[in-house]
Coordinates of C-alpha atoms and ligand atoms in Angstrom, one line a residue:
M26 CA -0.1 0.1 0.0
S27 CA 0.9 3.7 -0.5
V28 CA -0.1 7.0 0.6
I29 CA 0.4 10.5 -1.3
F30 CA 1.1 13.8 0.6
T31 CA 1.0 17.3 -0.6
K32 CA 2.1 20.5 0.9
A33 CA -0.3 21.4 3.7
N34 CA -0.3 24.6 5.6
N35 CA -2.6 25.7 8.4
L36 CA -2.9 22.5 10.2
K37 CA -5.2 23.0 13.0
G38 CA -7.2 20.9 15.7
E39 CA -7.1 18.6 18.7
I40 CA -5.7 15.2 18.7
D41 CA -6.4 12.3 21.2
I42 CA -3.3 10.2 21.3
P43 CA -3.7 6.5 21.4
G44 CA -2.3 4.8 24.6
D45 CA 1.6 4.7 25.2
K46 CA 3.2 1.2 23.3
S47 CA 5.5 0.6 26.3
I48 CA 3.1 1.0 29.2
S49 CA 0.4 -0.9 27.3
H50 CA 2.9 -4.2 26.9
R51 CA 3.8 -4.0 30.6
S52 CA 0.1 -3.7 31.8
V53 CA -0.5 -7.1 29.8
M54 CA 2.7 -8.7 31.4
L55 CA 2.4 -7.7 34.8
G56 CA -1.4 -8.2 34.8
A57 CA -0.7 -11.9 33.9
L58 CA 1.8 -12.3 36.5
A59 CA -0.3 -10.6 39.2
K60 CA -3.0 -12.6 41.2
G61 CA -6.8 -11.3 40.2
T62 CA -8.1 -9.1 37.7
T63 CA -6.2 -5.9 35.9
E64 CA -8.5 -3.5 34.2
V65 CA -6.5 -1.4 31.4
E66 CA -8.1 1.6 30.0
H67 CA -6.7 3.5 27.0
F68 CA -4.9 0.4 26.0
L69 CA -3.1 1.0 22.8
D70 CA -5.1 -1.3 20.2
A71 CA -2.2 -1.8 17.6
A72 CA -0.4 -5.0 16.1
D73 CA 2.4 -4.6 18.6
C74 CA 0.5 -4.8 21.9
N75 CA -1.8 -7.3 20.3
S76 CA 1.2 -9.6 19.8
T77 CA 1.9 -9.4 23.6
I78 CA -1.8 -10.3 24.2
K79 CA -1.7 -13.4 22.2
C80 CA 1.5 -14.4 23.5
F81 CA -0.1 -14.5 26.9
N82 CA -3.2 -16.2 25.5
A83 CA -1.1 -18.9 24.1
M84 CA 0.2 -19.5 28.0
G85 CA -3.2 -19.9 29.2
I86 CA -4.1 -16.0 30.3
E87 CA -7.3 -14.7 29.4
V88 CA -7.6 -11.3 28.4
E89 CA -11.1 -9.9 27.5
K90 CA -11.5 -6.9 25.1
K91 CA -14.3 -4.8 26.5
D92 CA -13.8 -2.1 24.1
E93 CA -11.2 -1.3 21.5
D94 CA -8.9 0.4 24.0
K95 CA -10.2 -1.5 27.3
I96 CA -9.1 -4.9 28.3
I97 CA -9.3 -7.0 31.4
I98 CA -6.6 -9.1 32.2
H99 CA -7.0 -12.6 34.1
G100 CA -4.0 -12.8 36.1
K101 CA -2.8 -16.3 37.3
G102 CA 0.4 -15.1 39.8
L103 CA 4.0 -15.2 39.0
H104 CA 3.9 -19.0 38.6
G105 CA 0.6 -19.4 36.8
L106 CA 1.7 -19.5 33.1
K107 CA 1.4 -22.6 31.2
E108 CA 3.6 -24.1 28.3
S109 CA 2.5 -22.9 25.0
E110 CA 1.9 -25.7 22.4
Q111 CA 3.2 -23.6 19.5
A112 CA 6.0 -21.3 19.2
L113 CA 5.4 -17.9 20.6
N114 CA 5.1 -15.2 17.8
V115 CA 5.9 -11.5 18.6
G116 CA 5.2 -10.2 15.1
N117 CA 7.1 -6.9 15.0
S118 CA 7.7 -6.4 18.5
G119 CA 11.1 -6.0 20.1
T120 CA 9.7 -5.0 23.3
T121 CA 7.7 -8.4 23.4
I122 CA 10.5 -10.7 22.5
R123 CA 13.0 -9.3 25.0
L124 CA 10.8 -8.7 28.2
L125 CA 9.0 -12.1 27.6
S126 CA 12.7 -13.9 27.4
G127 CA 13.3 -12.5 30.8
I128 CA 10.1 -14.1 32.1
L129 CA 10.3 -17.2 30.1
S130 CA 13.9 -18.0 31.3
A131 CA 12.7 -18.6 34.8
Q132 CA 9.7 -20.8 34.0
D133 CA 9.3 -24.7 34.6
F134 CA 8.6 -25.3 31.3
N135 CA 10.4 -24.9 28.0
S136 CA 9.4 -22.0 25.1
R137 CA 10.5 -21.2 21.5
I138 CA 9.7 -17.6 20.4
S139 CA 10.1 -15.8 17.3
G140 CA 8.6 -12.9 15.0
D141 CA 8.7 -11.5 11.6
D142 CA 11.8 -10.7 9.4
S143 CA 12.8 -7.7 11.1
I144 CA 12.5 -9.3 14.3
C145 CA 14.7 -12.1 13.1
R146 CA 17.5 -9.4 12.6
R147 CA 17.3 -7.7 15.6
P148 CA 20.3 -8.5 18.3
M149 CA 19.3 -10.6 21.1
G150 CA 22.7 -11.2 22.5
R151 CA 22.1 -8.2 24.5
I152 CA 19.6 -10.2 26.7
I153 CA 21.0 -13.4 26.2
K154 CA 24.4 -12.9 27.9
P155 CA 22.9 -11.3 31.3
L156 CA 20.0 -14.0 31.3
T157 CA 22.8 -16.6 30.9
M158 CA 24.8 -15.0 33.7
M159 CA 21.5 -15.7 35.8
G160 CA 21.6 -19.3 34.9
A161 CA 19.0 -19.0 32.0
D162 CA 19.3 -21.7 29.1
I163 CA 18.8 -19.6 25.8
K164 CA 19.7 -20.8 22.5
S165 CA 19.4 -19.0 18.9
K166 CA 18.5 -21.4 16.0
E167 CA 21.3 -20.2 13.9
N168 CA 23.7 -19.7 16.9
N169 CA 23.7 -16.0 15.8
D170 CA 22.2 -14.4 18.8
C171 CA 19.0 -13.7 16.8
S172 CA 15.5 -15.4 17.2
P173 CA 14.0 -17.8 16.8
L174 CA 15.1 -18.4 20.5
F175 CA 14.7 -21.8 22.4
I176 CA 14.4 -21.3 26.0
N177 CA 14.6 -24.0 28.4
G178 CA 13.1 -22.8 31.8
K179 CA 15.7 -22.7 34.8
K180 CA 16.1 -21.8 38.4
L181 CA 17.8 -18.3 38.3
N182 CA 20.2 -16.6 40.8
G183 CA 20.3 -12.8 41.1
I184 CA 23.2 -10.7 39.3
D185 CA 24.8 -7.3 39.6
Y186 CA 24.9 -6.5 35.9
I187 CA 26.4 -3.4 34.5
S188 CA 24.9 -2.9 31.0
P189 CA 26.9 -1.5 28.2
I190 CA 24.0 0.3 26.7
A191 CA 21.0 2.3 28.0
S192 CA 18.2 0.0 26.9
A193 CA 14.7 -0.3 28.7
Q194 CA 14.3 -3.6 27.0
V195 CA 17.7 -5.2 28.4
K196 CA 16.8 -3.6 31.8
S197 CA 13.3 -4.9 32.0
A198 CA 14.0 -8.4 30.8
I199 CA 16.6 -8.6 33.6
L200 CA 14.2 -7.2 36.1
F201 CA 11.6 -9.5 34.9
A202 CA 13.9 -12.5 35.4
G203 CA 15.0 -10.9 38.8
M204 CA 11.4 -11.5 40.0
Y205 CA 12.0 -15.4 40.0
A206 CA 15.6 -15.2 41.1
E207 CA 17.5 -16.3 44.2
G208 CA 18.6 -13.1 45.9
E209 CA 18.5 -9.5 44.7
T210 CA 19.3 -8.4 40.8
S211 CA 20.5 -5.1 39.9
V212 CA 21.0 -3.5 36.6
T213 CA 23.3 -0.4 36.2
E214 CA 22.8 1.5 32.9
P215 CA 25.4 4.2 31.5
Y216 CA 22.2 6.6 31.5
I217 CA 18.8 6.2 32.7
S218 CA 16.6 4.6 30.0
R219 CA 12.6 4.6 30.1
N220 CA 11.5 3.6 33.5
H221 CA 8.2 2.2 32.8
S222 CA 8.7 -1.5 34.1
E223 CA 10.2 -0.1 37.4
K224 CA 7.2 2.2 38.1
M225 CA 4.6 -0.4 37.0
I226 CA 6.3 -3.6 39.1
S227 CA 6.0 -1.1 42.0
Y228 CA 2.4 -0.2 41.3
F229 CA 1.8 -4.0 41.2
G230 CA 3.1 -4.4 44.7
G231 CA 6.9 -5.3 43.8
N232 CA 9.9 -4.0 45.7
I233 CA 12.4 -2.1 43.4
R234 CA 14.4 0.7 44.3
Q235 CA 16.8 3.3 42.3
D236 CA 20.1 4.3 43.3
G237 CA 21.6 6.8 40.7
T238 CA 21.4 4.7 37.4
K239 CA 21.3 1.5 39.1
C240 CA 18.1 -0.3 39.9
I241 CA 17.5 -3.1 42.4
I242 CA 14.8 -5.7 42.5
T243 CA 13.8 -7.9 45.5
P244 CA 12.6 -11.5 44.1
Y245 CA 9.2 -13.3 44.5
P246 CA 7.1 -10.1 44.8
H247 CA 3.3 -10.3 45.7
L248 CA 1.9 -8.9 42.5
E249 CA -1.7 -7.9 42.7
G250 CA -4.1 -6.9 39.9
Q251 CA -4.4 -3.1 39.4
K252 CA -6.7 -0.5 37.2
V253 CA -4.0 0.9 34.9
I254 CA -4.9 4.2 33.0
V255 CA -2.4 4.0 29.9
P256 CA -1.3 7.7 29.1
G257 CA -1.2 8.9 25.5
D258 CA 2.2 7.9 23.6
I259 CA 4.8 10.6 23.4
S260 CA 6.2 8.8 20.5
S261 CA 3.0 8.8 18.6
A262 CA 2.2 12.5 19.8
A263 CA 6.0 13.5 18.1
Y264 CA 4.4 13.4 15.0
F265 CA 1.8 15.9 15.6
M266 CA 3.9 18.1 17.9
V267 CA 6.5 18.5 14.9
A268 CA 3.8 19.1 12.0
G269 CA 2.6 21.8 14.2
L270 CA 6.0 23.4 14.3
I271 CA 7.4 23.0 10.7
T272 CA 4.2 24.0 8.8
E273 CA 3.2 27.5 8.1
G274 CA 0.1 29.0 10.2
S275 CA -0.5 25.7 12.0
E276 CA -1.6 25.1 16.0
I277 CA -1.9 21.4 17.2
L278 CA -3.2 20.5 20.6
V279 CA -2.0 16.9 21.1
K280 CA -4.3 15.6 24.4
N281 CA -3.2 13.5 27.3
V282 CA 0.3 12.9 26.5
G283 CA 2.5 11.0 28.9
I284 CA 5.6 13.2 29.8
N285 CA 7.5 10.7 32.0
P286 CA 10.9 12.3 32.4
T287 CA 12.9 9.6 31.0
R288 CA 10.5 9.9 27.7
D289 CA 10.5 13.9 27.4
G290 CA 13.5 14.4 25.7
L291 CA 11.7 15.6 22.6
I292 CA 9.9 18.5 24.5
E293 CA 13.6 19.7 25.8
V294 CA 14.7 19.6 22.1
I295 CA 11.9 21.7 20.7
K296 CA 12.3 24.3 23.5
E297 CA 16.1 24.3 22.7
M298 CA 15.6 24.8 18.9
G299 CA 13.0 27.8 19.7
G300 CA 9.7 26.1 19.2
D301 CA 6.6 27.6 20.3
I302 CA 5.4 24.9 22.9
E303 CA 3.4 24.9 25.7
L304 CA 2.2 22.0 28.3
L305 CA -1.0 22.2 29.7
N306 CA -3.4 20.8 32.1
M307 CA -0.4 18.9 33.7
K308 CA -1.5 16.1 36.0
D309 CA 0.6 13.0 37.7
E310 CA -1.4 9.6 38.0
M311 CA 0.6 6.5 37.5
E312 CA 2.5 8.5 35.2
P313 CA 2.9 12.1 34.4
C314 CA 0.8 13.6 31.6
A315 CA -0.4 16.7 29.8
D316 CA -1.9 18.4 26.7
I317 CA 0.9 19.7 24.4
L318 CA 0.2 22.7 22.2
C319 CA 2.7 23.3 19.1
K320 CA 2.5 26.3 16.9
S321 CA 4.5 27.2 13.7
S322 CA 7.9 28.2 14.6
N323 CA 11.3 29.6 13.2
L324 CA 13.5 26.9 14.6
K325 CA 17.2 26.8 14.9
G326 CA 19.9 23.9 14.8
I327 CA 21.5 22.3 17.8
T328 CA 23.7 19.3 19.0
I329 CA 21.7 16.2 20.6
G330 CA 23.8 13.8 22.3
G331 CA 24.9 12.0 25.6
S332 CA 21.9 11.3 28.1
I333 CA 19.2 12.8 26.4
I334 CA 19.4 10.2 23.7
P335 CA 17.6 7.1 25.6
R336 CA 14.9 9.7 26.5
L337 CA 14.1 10.5 23.0
I338 CA 15.4 7.5 20.7
D339 CA 12.3 6.6 19.0
E340 CA 11.6 10.4 18.1
I341 CA 14.8 10.7 16.1
P342 CA 13.5 9.9 12.9
I343 CA 11.0 12.9 13.2
I344 CA 13.5 15.2 14.8
A345 CA 15.6 14.4 11.7
V346 CA 12.8 16.0 9.6
M347 CA 12.5 18.8 12.0
A348 CA 16.2 19.6 11.9
C349 CA 15.7 20.2 8.0
F350 CA 13.5 23.3 8.6
A351 CA 15.7 24.6 11.1
E352 CA 18.3 27.5 10.3
G353 CA 21.6 26.2 10.8
Q354 CA 23.3 22.7 11.4
T355 CA 22.0 20.0 13.6
I356 CA 24.2 17.1 14.9
I357 CA 22.8 13.9 16.3
K358 CA 25.2 11.8 17.9
D359 CA 25.6 9.1 20.5
A360 CA 22.6 7.2 18.6
Q361 CA 24.1 4.2 17.2
E362 CA 21.2 2.0 18.7
L363 CA 19.2 3.4 15.7
K364 CA 21.1 0.8 13.4
V365 CA 19.2 -1.9 15.2
K366 CA 15.5 -1.0 15.7
E367 CA 12.8 -2.2 13.0
S368 CA 15.0 -0.9 10.3
N369 CA 18.5 0.7 10.5
R370 CA 17.0 4.3 11.0
I371 CA 20.3 6.2 10.3
D372 CA 20.3 4.6 6.9
V373 CA 16.7 5.2 6.1
I374 CA 16.4 8.5 7.2
V375 CA 19.3 9.8 5.5
E376 CA 18.3 7.8 2.3
N377 CA 14.8 9.4 2.3
L378 CA 15.8 13.0 3.4
Q379 CA 18.5 13.0 0.6
R380 CA 15.9 12.0 -1.9
M381 CA 13.7 15.1 -0.5
G382 CA 17.0 17.1 -1.3
A383 CA 18.1 17.5 2.2
D384 CA 21.8 18.5 3.2
I385 CA 22.3 15.3 5.6
T386 CA 25.2 13.3 6.2
P387 CA 25.3 9.8 7.9
T388 CA 27.8 9.5 10.8
D389 CA 28.7 6.1 12.6
D390 CA 26.5 7.2 15.4
G391 CA 24.0 9.5 14.1
M392 CA 23.7 12.3 11.3
I393 CA 24.5 16.0 10.7
I394 CA 21.7 18.1 8.9
N395 CA 22.3 21.6 7.5
G396 CA 18.8 23.0 7.8
G397 CA 16.9 25.7 6.5
K398 CA 16.6 24.5 2.7
P399 CA 13.1 23.9 1.4
L400 CA 12.4 19.8 1.0
K401 CA 11.0 18.8 -2.4
G402 CA 8.4 15.6 -2.6
A403 CA 9.9 12.3 -3.6
V404 CA 9.0 8.6 -3.7
L405 CA 9.9 7.0 -0.5
G406 CA 10.0 3.7 1.2
S407 CA 9.0 2.7 4.6
R408 CA 11.3 -0.4 5.0
H409 CA 8.1 -1.6 6.9
D410 CA 9.1 0.8 9.9
H411 CA 6.1 2.3 11.5
R412 CA 8.3 5.6 13.0
V413 CA 9.6 6.0 9.1
A414 CA 6.3 6.0 7.6
M415 CA 4.8 8.4 10.0
S416 CA 8.0 10.8 9.9
F417 CA 7.9 11.0 6.2
A418 CA 4.2 11.8 6.2
I419 CA 5.1 14.8 8.1
A420 CA 7.9 15.9 5.9
G421 CA 5.5 15.3 2.9
L422 CA 3.0 17.9 4.3
A423 CA 5.8 20.4 4.6
A424 CA 7.6 19.7 1.4
E425 CA 7.1 21.2 -1.9
G426 CA 5.2 18.8 -4.6
K427 CA 3.9 15.4 -3.8
T428 CA 5.6 12.7 -1.5
E429 CA 4.6 9.1 -2.0
I430 CA 5.3 6.6 0.9
I431 CA 5.4 3.1 -0.2
G432 CA 4.6 0.4 2.6
S433 CA 2.5 3.1 4.6
E434 CA 0.3 0.3 6.1
C435 CA 3.1 -0.4 8.4
V436 CA 1.7 2.5 10.7
N437 CA -0.6 -0.3 12.1
I438 CA 2.6 -1.6 14.4
S439 CA 1.8 1.3 16.7
Y440 CA -0.8 3.8 15.4
P441 CA -3.4 2.1 13.2
A442 CA -5.5 5.6 13.0
F443 CA -2.7 7.6 12.1
Y444 CA -3.5 8.8 8.7
R445 CA -7.0 9.3 9.5
D446 CA -5.9 11.7 12.6
L447 CA -3.6 13.4 10.5
E448 CA -6.3 14.4 7.8
S449 CA -8.6 15.5 10.7
L450 CA -6.1 18.6 10.8
M451 CA -6.4 19.5 7.1
Q452 CA -8.6 22.3 6.3
K453 CA -11.4 21.5 4.2
Ligands
SPQ1 O1 9.3 -2.8 20.5 P1 10.2 -2.2 19.6 O2 9.9 -2.9 18.3 O3 11.6 -2.5 20.0 O4 10.0 -0.6 19.6 C1 10.4 0.4 19.5 C2 9.8 1.6 18.7 O5 10.3 2.3 18.0 O6 8.6 1.5 18.6 C3 12.1 0.4 19.0 F1 12.0 0.1 17.7 O7 10.5 1.0 20.8 C4 11.3 0.5 21.9 C5 12.6 1.6 22.4 O8 13.3 2.1 21.1 C6 10.6 0.2 23.1 C7 11.1 0.2 24.3 C8 10.5 -0.3 25.3 O9 9.1 -0.4 25.5 O10 11.0 -0.8 26.5 C9 12.4 0.5 24.6 C10 13.3 1.1 23.5 O11 14.1 0.3 22.9 P2 15.5 -0.1 23.7 O12 16.1 -1.2 22.8 O13 16.4 1.2 23.8 O14 15.5 -0.5 25.1

């Protein structure tokens, strides 16, 4: 499938952003491992989170869909999962395969877990190594540290792991395994990555504490089912925030967006680039959230690197688009993790923006963009990466001429209503 965009100014209106993908995944996982029922509101009804539900269904967990964004999980406690007859299929979801591997490592049964072509290319050595240190038995089919993975459930022991990368998926896989290990488990990261697992494990009754960039979990928690209200996903809001900033005469209000400090790097970047952004109606329930108003702005280039990178890693494709509309140079560095996402995001961002006429050079850990020159429409591939398709839809609205995005349906991974919501902002 492909979609076509042409230049559109005066984008106006409000968007209710779908639920946060990271929190939705974790609500199913913790709901399944808790005793009693967990009711989740504003759950993200998209392909990735539905893959997580299907994996738990296959292990005997009933999940009722009350509404498209309301689910009830009938938890069976920490030791209530049963062996799946078939291989567990995570589809396109890196979060599902990595977090679930932590849980499966400690079960008293064996599992096979795999996903689509993109998942089978993504590195799993980063979780196999620490989980093996805990006593796990995980083999990859081709011995290449990629899925399919074969996990023989074992008794685990706690470890103190110093992670070479700031990755919430690595940290969470270890913390989930740590719930079943003999003794405490800790993970120390170079910088703090998103902390939804830590917050939610505590919210469900687990004992977890933070000491700088080190996070420590006590095993065998008594997890109890909870009511979870998922905030809107800042990674999905990002496309509308940037659309409001880079198209002329625009004013877009994105409502109820999660602004957890481990996820809000984009807001900081927009402010530093001189963007007109306002946070309204701030509230703090399980996670902090706010309405975010963005208006057309004159932006300037900046350098983005270091500890802010894990706080905006999934927003870098749309930040690169925004940088093309900023005066001067934007440098994105320390972001080599982009190479191992759903696609090699450094390659695809650079290739597509060059096709649109941008002055952009790839580097080993990011890219350099000389902005302020108009983009022109082009035919672009999504490489089946949802964040690429959505970022270039916004680029297409701000570019001269016609932009066609091939493989546009991949937005279903995290935001099935994306094109409809975008259209709602266009003046009829
Ligand atoms: O789940 P998946 O496929 O890895 O999704 C992505 C995305 O763009 O939606 C990454 F490609 O988000 C990750 C994110 O990059 C979701 C995530 C999480 O929920 O824990 C953490 C980040 O990955 P990592 O490897 O830095 O921990």
